CSV table of C-alpha atoms and ligand atoms in Angstrom, one decimal:
chain,number,residue,atom,x,y,z
A,1,MET,CA,63.8,97.6,75.0
A,2,LYS,CA,67.6,97.6,75.3
A,3,ILE,CA,68.9,99.6,78.2
A,4,GLY,CA,72.7,100.6,77.9
A,5,GLY,CA,75.5,98.8,76.2
A,6,ASN,CA,76.6,95.3,76.5
A,7,ALA,CA,79.1,94.0,79.0
A,8,ASN,CA,82.0,94.7,76.5
A,9,SER,CA,81.2,98.3,76.0
A,10,LEU,CA,80.5,98.8,79.8
A,11,SER,CA,83.9,97.3,80.7
A,12,SER,CA,85.6,99.5,78.0
A,13,TYR,CA,83.5,102.7,79.6
A,14,CYS,CA,84.7,101.7,82.9
A,15,GLY,CA,88.3,101.4,81.5
A,16,ALA,CA,88.1,104.9,80.0
A,17,GLU,CA,86.8,106.3,83.1
A,18,VAL,CA,89.7,104.7,85.1
A,19,PHE,CA,92.0,106.1,82.5
A,20,LEU,CA,90.5,109.7,82.9
A,21,LEU,CA,90.6,109.6,86.7
A,22,GLU,CA,94.5,108.5,86.4
A,23,ARG,CA,95.1,111.6,84.0
A,24,MET,CA,93.2,113.9,86.3
A,25,LYS,CA,95.4,113.1,89.3
A,26,LYS,CA,97.8,115.6,90.5
A,27,GLU,CA,101.5,115.7,89.2
A,28,MET,CA,103.8,115.1,91.9
A,29,ILE,CA,107.4,115.0,90.2
A,30,ARG,CA,108.2,116.2,86.6
A,31,LEU,CA,111.5,116.0,85.2
A,32,GLU,CA,112.2,118.1,82.2
A,33,HIS,CA,115.4,117.4,80.1
A,34,VAL,CA,117.6,116.4,83.3
A,35,THR,CA,121.1,115.9,82.4
A,36,LYS,CA,123.9,114.8,84.8
A,37,SER,CA,127.8,114.2,84.0
A,38,PHE,CA,130.7,113.6,86.4
A,39,GLN,CA,134.3,114.6,85.7
A,40,THR,CA,136.6,111.6,86.4
A,41,LYS,CA,140.2,110.9,85.8
A,42,ASP,CA,139.1,109.0,82.6
A,43,GLY,CA,137.1,111.8,81.4
A,44,GLU,CA,133.6,112.9,81.5
A,45,VAL,CA,130.8,110.3,82.3
A,46,HIS,CA,127.4,111.3,81.1
A,47,ALA,CA,125.4,109.4,83.7
A,48,VAL,CA,121.9,110.8,83.0
A,49,LYS,CA,121.1,112.3,79.5
A,50,ASP,CA,118.0,114.5,78.8
A,51,VAL,CA,115.4,112.6,80.8
A,52,SER,CA,111.9,113.8,81.1
A,53,LEU,CA,109.4,112.0,82.9
A,54,GLU,CA,106.3,112.7,85.1
A,55,VAL,CA,105.1,111.0,88.3
A,56,ARG,CA,101.5,111.5,89.2
A,57,GLU,CA,100.3,111.8,92.9
A,58,GLY,CA,99.8,108.2,94.4
A,59,GLN,CA,101.7,106.2,91.6
A,60,ILE,CA,104.2,103.6,92.2
A,61,TYR,CA,106.6,104.5,89.5
A,62,GLY,CA,109.4,102.1,88.5
A,63,ILE,CA,112.7,102.8,86.8
A,64,ILE,CA,114.5,99.9,85.5
A,65,GLY,CA,117.9,99.4,83.8
A,66,PHE,CA,121.1,97.4,84.2
A,67,SER,CA,124.1,98.4,86.3
A,68,GLY,CA,125.4,101.6,85.3
A,69,ALA,CA,122.4,102.9,83.3
A,70,GLY,CA,122.1,106.1,85.5
A,71,LYS,CA,119.3,105.1,87.8
A,72,SER,CA,120.7,106.0,91.2
A,73,THR,CA,122.0,109.3,89.6
A,74,LEU,CA,118.5,110.0,88.3
A,75,VAL,CA,116.9,109.4,91.5
A,76,ARG,CA,119.5,111.6,93.5
A,77,CYS,CA,118.7,114.3,91.0
A,78,ILE,CA,115.3,114.2,92.0
A,79,ASN,CA,116.0,115.1,95.7
A,80,LEU,CA,118.9,117.2,94.5
A,81,LEU,CA,121.6,114.9,96.3
A,82,GLU,CA,123.1,115.4,92.9
A,83,ARG,CA,122.4,118.9,91.3
A,84,PRO,CA,121.4,118.4,87.5
A,85,ASP,CA,123.8,120.1,85.1
A,86,ASP,CA,120.5,121.0,82.9
A,87,GLY,CA,116.9,120.7,83.1
A,88,LYS,CA,114.1,121.2,85.5
A,89,VAL,CA,113.2,119.2,88.6
A,90,ILE,CA,109.6,120.2,89.5
A,91,PHE,CA,108.5,118.7,92.9
A,92,ASP,CA,104.9,119.5,94.1
A,93,GLY,CA,104.6,122.5,91.9
A,94,LYS,CA,108.3,124.0,92.6
A,95,ASN,CA,111.3,124.0,90.4
A,96,LEU,CA,113.9,122.6,93.2
A,97,LEU,CA,116.7,124.2,91.4
A,98,GLU,CA,115.3,127.6,91.9
A,99,LEU,CA,114.9,127.3,95.6
A,100,SER,CA,117.2,128.8,98.4
A,101,ASP,CA,118.9,126.4,100.8
A,102,LYS,CA,116.4,126.8,103.3
A,103,GLU,CA,113.4,126.2,100.9
A,104,LEU,CA,115.1,123.2,99.5
A,105,ARG,CA,115.6,121.7,103.0
A,106,ALA,CA,111.7,122.2,103.6
A,107,GLU,CA,111.1,120.4,100.2
A,108,ARG,CA,113.5,117.5,100.9
A,109,GLN,CA,111.8,116.6,104.1
A,110,LYS,CA,108.8,115.7,101.9
A,111,MET,CA,110.9,113.0,100.2
A,112,GLY,CA,112.0,109.7,102.3
A,113,MET,CA,114.7,107.5,100.8
A,114,ILE,CA,115.7,104.0,101.2
A,115,PHE,CA,118.7,102.1,100.0
A,116,GLN,CA,119.9,98.6,98.9
A,117,HIS,CA,122.2,98.6,102.1
A,118,PHE,CA,119.9,100.1,104.5
A,119,ASN,CA,122.2,102.8,105.8
A,120,LEU,CA,121.0,102.5,109.4
A,121,LEU,CA,123.2,104.1,112.2
A,122,ARG,CA,124.9,100.9,113.9
A,123,ALA,CA,125.5,102.6,117.2
A,124,LYS,CA,121.8,103.5,117.6
A,125,THR,CA,118.8,101.5,118.5
A,126,ILE,CA,115.9,100.7,116.2
A,127,TYR,CA,113.9,103.2,118.1
A,128,GLU,CA,116.7,105.9,117.9
A,129,ASN,CA,117.2,105.3,114.0
A,130,ILE,CA,113.6,105.9,113.3
A,131,ALA,CA,113.6,108.9,115.8
A,132,LEU,CA,116.6,110.6,114.0
A,133,PRO,CA,114.6,112.7,111.4
A,134,LEU,CA,112.3,113.9,114.1
A,135,ARG,CA,115.2,115.0,116.4
A,136,MET,CA,116.7,116.8,113.4
A,137,MET,CA,113.4,118.4,113.0
A,138,LYS,CA,113.5,119.3,116.7
A,139,LYS,CA,110.1,117.7,117.4
A,140,ASP,CA,109.3,117.5,121.1
A,141,LYS,CA,109.8,114.3,123.1
A,142,GLN,CA,106.1,113.2,123.3
A,143,GLU,CA,105.5,113.6,119.5
A,144,ILE,CA,108.7,111.6,118.7
A,145,ASP,CA,107.7,109.0,121.0
A,146,ARG,CA,104.0,108.8,119.4
A,147,LYS,CA,105.5,108.8,115.8
A,148,VAL,CA,108.2,106.2,116.4
A,149,MET,CA,105.8,103.9,118.2
A,150,GLU,CA,103.1,104.3,115.4
A,151,LEU,CA,105.8,103.4,112.7
A,152,LEU,CA,107.1,100.5,114.8
A,153,GLU,CA,103.5,99.3,114.7
A,154,LEU,CA,103.4,99.8,111.0
A,155,ILE,CA,106.6,97.6,110.3
A,156,ASP,CA,105.7,94.9,113.1
A,157,LEU,CA,108.9,95.5,115.1
A,158,VAL,CA,107.5,97.0,118.5
A,159,GLU,CA,109.4,94.4,120.5
A,160,ARG,CA,112.7,95.0,118.8
A,161,LYS,CA,112.7,98.8,119.4
A,162,ASP,CA,115.6,98.5,121.9
A,163,SER,CA,117.8,96.2,119.5
A,164,TYR,CA,120.6,97.4,117.2
A,165,PRO,CA,120.7,97.2,113.5
A,166,SER,CA,123.4,94.3,113.7
A,167,GLN,CA,120.8,92.0,115.6
A,168,LEU,CA,118.2,92.3,112.7
A,169,SER,CA,117.8,90.5,109.7
A,170,GLY,CA,118.2,92.2,106.2
A,171,GLY,CA,114.4,92.4,105.7
A,172,GLN,CA,113.9,93.8,109.3
A,173,LYS,CA,116.7,96.4,108.8
A,174,GLN,CA,114.9,97.5,105.5
A,175,ARG,CA,111.6,97.8,107.6
A,176,VAL,CA,113.4,100.0,110.0
A,177,ALA,CA,114.8,102.1,107.1
A,178,ILE,CA,111.2,102.5,105.8
A,179,ALA,CA,109.9,103.6,109.0
A,180,ARG,CA,112.9,106.1,109.1
A,181,ALA,CA,112.1,107.5,105.9
A,182,LEU,CA,108.5,107.8,106.7
A,183,ALA,CA,109.1,109.7,110.2
A,184,SER,CA,109.0,113.2,108.4
A,185,ASP,CA,105.7,112.4,106.9
A,186,PRO,CA,107.0,112.6,103.3
A,187,LYS,CA,104.8,112.7,100.3
A,188,VAL,CA,107.3,110.7,98.3
A,189,LEU,CA,109.3,107.6,99.0
A,190,LEU,CA,112.3,107.0,96.7
A,191,CYS,CA,113.5,103.5,96.9
A,192,ASP,CA,117.0,102.8,95.2
A,193,GLU,CA,117.3,98.9,94.9
A,194,ALA,CA,115.5,98.6,98.1
A,195,THR,CA,115.1,94.7,97.7
A,196,SER,CA,118.3,93.9,95.8
A,197,ALA,CA,120.1,92.6,98.8
A,198,LEU,CA,117.0,90.4,99.9
A,199,ASP,CA,115.8,86.9,99.3
A,200,PRO,CA,112.9,86.4,97.1
A,201,GLN,CA,110.5,85.8,100.2
A,202,THR,CA,111.8,88.9,102.1
A,203,THR,CA,111.7,90.8,98.8
A,204,GLN,CA,107.8,90.2,98.7
A,205,SER,CA,107.2,91.3,102.2
A,206,ILE,CA,109.1,94.5,101.8
A,207,LEU,CA,107.2,95.1,98.6
A,208,ARG,CA,103.8,94.4,100.3
A,209,LEU,CA,104.9,97.0,102.9
A,210,ILE,CA,105.7,99.5,100.3
A,211,LYS,CA,102.4,98.9,98.6
A,212,LYS,CA,100.6,99.3,102.0
A,213,VAL,CA,102.7,102.6,102.5
A,214,ASN,CA,101.4,103.7,99.1
A,215,ARG,CA,97.9,102.7,99.3
A,216,GLU,CA,97.1,103.7,102.9
A,217,MET,CA,99.3,106.6,103.6
A,218,LYS,CA,98.9,108.0,100.1
A,219,ILE,CA,102.6,108.2,99.5
A,220,THR,CA,104.0,108.4,95.9
A,221,VAL,CA,106.6,105.9,95.4
A,222,ILE,CA,109.5,105.7,93.1
A,223,MET,CA,111.1,102.2,92.8
A,224,ILE,CA,114.6,101.9,91.3
A,225,THR,CA,115.4,98.3,90.4
A,226,HIS,CA,117.0,96.1,88.0
A,227,GLU,CA,114.4,93.5,88.3
A,228,MET,CA,111.3,93.2,86.2
A,229,LEU,CA,109.6,91.1,88.8
A,230,VAL,CA,109.8,94.0,91.4
A,231,VAL,CA,108.0,96.4,88.6
A,232,LYS,CA,105.6,93.7,87.8
A,233,GLU,CA,104.7,93.1,91.3
A,234,ILE,CA,103.9,96.7,92.4
A,235,CYS,CA,104.4,99.5,90.0
A,236,ASP,CA,101.7,101.3,88.0
A,237,ARG,CA,104.2,102.7,85.4
A,238,VAL,CA,107.8,102.2,84.4
A,239,ALA,CA,110.5,104.0,82.6
A,240,VAL,CA,113.4,101.8,81.1
A,241,MET,CA,116.9,103.4,81.3
A,242,GLU,CA,119.9,102.6,79.0
A,243,ASN,CA,123.3,104.5,79.0
A,244,GLY,CA,121.7,107.4,80.8
A,245,ARG,CA,118.4,107.8,78.7
A,246,VAL,CA,115.0,106.8,79.2
A,247,VAL,CA,114.3,104.7,76.3
A,248,GLU,CA,110.9,103.6,76.8
A,249,LYS,CA,108.0,104.5,79.4
A,250,ASN,CA,104.5,103.3,79.8
A,251,ASP,CA,101.8,102.0,82.1
A,252,ILE,CA,102.4,98.4,83.2
A,253,VAL,CA,99.8,96.5,81.4
A,254,PRO,CA,100.6,98.0,77.8
A,255,ILE,CA,104.5,97.7,78.6
A,256,PHE,CA,104.0,94.0,79.4
A,257,ILE,CA,101.6,93.4,76.3
A,258,ASN,CA,103.7,95.3,73.9
A,259,PRO,CA,107.3,96.2,74.7
A,260,VAL,CA,108.8,98.2,72.0
A,261,GLU,CA,112.6,98.4,72.8
A,262,GLU,CA,114.8,95.4,72.9
A,263,ILE,CA,116.1,96.0,76.3
A,264,THR,CA,112.5,96.3,77.4
A,265,GLN,CA,111.5,93.1,75.8
A,266,ASN,CA,114.5,91.3,77.5
A,267,PHE,CA,113.5,92.5,80.9
A,268,ILE,CA,110.1,91.2,80.3
A,269,ASN,CA,111.3,88.0,79.1
A,270,THR,CA,113.0,87.5,82.6
A,271,THR,CA,109.4,87.2,84.1
A,272,ASN,CA,107.9,84.5,81.9
A,273,ASN,CA,108.9,81.6,79.9
A,274,THR,CA,107.1,82.3,76.6
A,275,ASN,CA,110.2,83.8,75.0
A,276,LYS,CA,111.6,80.3,74.9
A,277,ILE,CA,109.5,80.0,71.6
A,278,ASN,CA,112.3,82.3,70.0
A,279,GLU,CA,115.0,79.6,71.0
A,280,LEU,CA,113.0,76.8,69.6
A,281,ILE,CA,112.6,78.4,66.4
A,282,GLU,CA,116.2,79.3,66.2
A,283,GLU,CA,117.0,75.5,66.9
A,284,LYS,CA,114.4,74.3,64.6
A,285,HIS,CA,112.7,72.4,67.1
A,286,PRO,CA,110.1,70.0,65.9
A,287,LEU,CA,107.4,71.9,67.7
A,288,THR,CA,108.1,75.0,65.5
A,289,GLN,CA,108.2,72.9,62.1
A,290,LEU,CA,105.3,74.0,60.1
A,291,ALA,CA,103.3,72.8,57.2
A,292,PRO,CA,102.7,75.2,54.3
A,293,ASP,CA,99.4,76.2,55.6
A,294,GLN,CA,100.5,77.1,59.2
A,295,GLN,CA,101.6,80.1,61.1
A,296,LEU,CA,103.1,80.3,64.5
A,297,VAL,CA,101.4,83.1,66.3
A,298,ARG,CA,101.9,84.6,69.8
A,299,LEU,CA,98.9,86.2,71.4
A,300,LYS,CA,98.9,88.5,74.4
A,301,TYR,CA,95.8,89.5,76.1
A,302,SER,CA,94.7,91.3,79.5
A,303,SER,CA,91.5,90.7,81.6
A,304,SER,CA,89.5,93.2,80.0
A,305,ASN,CA,89.4,91.2,76.5
A,306,THR,CA,89.3,87.7,77.7
A,307,LYS,CA,85.7,87.4,78.3
A,308,GLU,CA,84.8,85.7,75.0
A,309,ALA,CA,86.2,82.3,74.1
A,310,LEU,CA,88.1,84.1,71.2
A,311,ILE,CA,90.2,80.9,70.2
A,312,SER,CA,87.1,78.9,69.5
A,313,GLU,CA,85.3,81.6,67.9
A,314,ILE,CA,87.9,82.4,65.3
A,315,SER,CA,88.2,78.8,64.6
A,316,ARG,CA,84.5,78.5,63.6
A,317,ARG,CA,84.2,82.0,62.0
A,318,PHE,CA,87.3,81.7,59.8
A,319,HIS,CA,87.4,77.9,59.3
A,320,ILE,CA,90.9,77.5,60.7
A,321,ASP,CA,92.6,75.2,63.4
A,322,CYS,CA,94.1,76.7,66.4
A,323,SER,CA,96.4,74.5,68.5
A,324,ILE,CA,98.3,75.9,71.5
A,325,VAL,CA,102.0,75.3,71.8
A,326,PHE,CA,102.0,76.7,75.1
A,327,GLY,CA,100.8,79.4,77.3
A,328,ASN,CA,101.6,81.5,80.5
A,329,VAL,CA,99.5,83.7,82.7
A,330,GLU,CA,100.9,86.2,85.0
A,331,VAL,CA,99.1,88.6,87.3
A,332,ILE,CA,99.9,92.1,87.0
A,333,LYS,CA,98.3,94.8,89.0
A,334,ASP,CA,95.9,92.2,90.2
A,335,ALA,CA,94.6,91.2,86.9
A,336,PRO,CA,95.8,88.3,84.7
A,337,LEU,CA,97.9,88.8,81.4
A,338,GLY,CA,97.9,85.9,79.3
A,339,THR,CA,100.2,84.8,76.5
A,340,LEU,CA,99.6,82.0,74.2
A,341,VAL,CA,101.7,80.4,71.5
A,342,THR,CA,99.6,79.0,68.9
A,343,ILE,CA,99.5,77.4,65.5
A,344,PHE,CA,97.1,78.4,63.2
A,345,THR,CA,96.2,76.3,60.2
A,346,GLY,CA,94.3,77.5,57.3
A,347,THR,CA,94.3,79.4,54.1
A,348,ASP,CA,96.6,82.6,54.2
A,349,GLU,CA,93.4,84.5,53.6
A,350,ASN,CA,91.4,83.0,56.3
A,351,ILE,CA,94.4,83.3,58.8
A,352,LYS,CA,94.9,86.9,58.0
A,353,ARG,CA,91.1,87.5,58.6
A,354,ALA,CA,91.3,85.6,62.0
A,355,LEU,CA,94.2,87.7,63.1
A,356,ASP,CA,92.6,90.9,62.2
A,357,TYR,CA,89.5,90.0,64.1
A,358,THR,CA,91.8,88.9,67.0
A,359,ARG,CA,93.5,92.3,67.0
A,360,GLU,CA,90.1,94.0,66.8
A,361,HIS,CA,89.3,92.4,70.0
A,362,GLY,CA,92.3,94.1,71.7
A,363,VAL,CA,94.7,91.1,71.6
A,364,TYR,CA,98.1,91.9,70.7
A,365,VAL,CA,99.0,89.6,67.8
A,366,GLU,CA,102.5,88.6,66.6
A,367,VAL,CA,103.2,86.3,63.8
A,368,MET,CA,106.3,84.6,64.7
A,369,LYS,CA,107.0,82.0,61.8
A,370,ARG,CA,105.0,81.3,58.5
A,371,GLY,CA,105.1,77.7,57.1
A,372,HIS,CA,105.3,78.6,53.5
A,373,ILE,CA,108.3,80.7,53.8
A,374,ASP,CA,110.7,78.0,55.4
B,401,ATP,N1,129.9,110.5,91.9
B,401,ATP,C1,130.3,110.0,90.7
B,401,ATP,N2,131.4,110.2,90.0
B,401,ATP,C2,131.8,109.6,88.8
B,401,ATP,N3,130.9,109.0,88.1
B,401,ATP,C3,130.0,108.6,88.7
B,401,ATP,C4,129.5,109.1,89.9
B,401,ATP,N4,128.0,108.5,90.3
B,401,ATP,C5,127.8,107.7,89.2
B,401,ATP,N5,128.8,107.6,88.3
B,401,ATP,C6,128.8,106.9,86.9
B,401,ATP,O1,127.6,107.3,86.3
B,401,ATP,C7,127.0,106.2,85.7
B,401,ATP,C8,125.7,105.8,86.3
B,401,ATP,O2,125.9,105.5,87.6
B,401,ATP,P1,124.6,105.2,88.6
B,401,ATP,O3,125.2,104.7,89.9
B,401,ATP,O4,123.7,106.1,88.4
B,401,ATP,O5,123.9,103.8,87.7
B,401,ATP,P2,122.9,102.6,88.2
B,401,ATP,O6,121.9,102.5,87.2
B,401,ATP,O7,122.3,103.2,89.4
B,401,ATP,O8,123.7,101.4,88.4
B,401,ATP,P3,123.7,100.2,89.7
B,401,ATP,O9,122.5,99.3,89.1
B,401,ATP,O10,124.9,99.5,89.5
B,401,ATP,O11,123.4,100.9,90.7
B,401,ATP,C9,128.2,105.1,86.0
B,401,ATP,O12,129.0,105.0,84.8
B,401,ATP,C10,128.9,105.4,87.1
B,401,ATP,O13,130.0,104.9,87.1
B,402,MG,MG1,122.3,102.3,91.4
């Protein structure tokens, strides 16, 4: 007697369940048609145009774009450091634009923020920098001491508590800024290019700390960045900004498998080398010279659909040859995402059936060049 489904249907069932659980999570931030312009001597600058997005509790949400795309303005609209001209900013169930100054101050305390250049007070010690928000909240001395020491432990800088910012490295300064942002027990951490001034190794350690803060302290994170590597490393979802607009948004695995907009594709290509194939095709490189019965195909797959040896299976089933030109495996959200550039050799009909079969198995398929056309 057969009990339950096979391994594939089980994994897709679990996938559906994870998806449902994600959907059920509470909404933390919702932007509705947010618009912000600045008047300058050269005229009006439309920094943010009609942006709507939703961030769920516990998510790490990336916002990526080139310089001037409007990322910082958008994140400043979230905590109303900039007041949008139009739209709604719903935070934890409240429209911030409708609150009194006092109510707004209370909501703002639930949002910590860190910046590219750390913004620490030079004349104050590390301890005092972290204590600052607590002093402003008029907490008593004992509570301040307990909280600051706990945060110093978290950022692993207990011994440096009496140092001054100028005596610390960039990575250490950013750790202190993170501790200061966490002092008021926020629900959300807004990070504006938090790793842009840091070397790759220090960037990794700050990203690990942000991930730890997210997972262990259950703090929702918004990561503004111009680096797809940062998004790839820790984000659950990403919005791509261009000229003030969000042009594409998606969860991280689907956006890496199938980016729709050119700007998204360009960002993703910065994290792997498989786009090199486009250059080779353009240069008419010998690797891309095809016989009439050949097609150059890019395949992308994630862990959930790599269980079967699909390539050898389609070879057998559809009487075609598949040779791999090159491949790449990245790890995204702790799961592999593979890209293979392959040459399929066979009749048009067989290749078409093989590609349909491959698609049906959840692999993203892109025919990049056909032999008989050139
Ligand atoms: N206070 C301001 N006054 C006038 N123009 C502004 C102001 N703040 C931002 N802008 C303009 O709005 C646009 C978006 O700027 P913003 O700083 O949000 O971009 P960004 O994506 O954060 O860029 P970067 O990656 O360089 O930080 C730019 O054209 C910028 O010059
Ligand atoms: Mg900016």
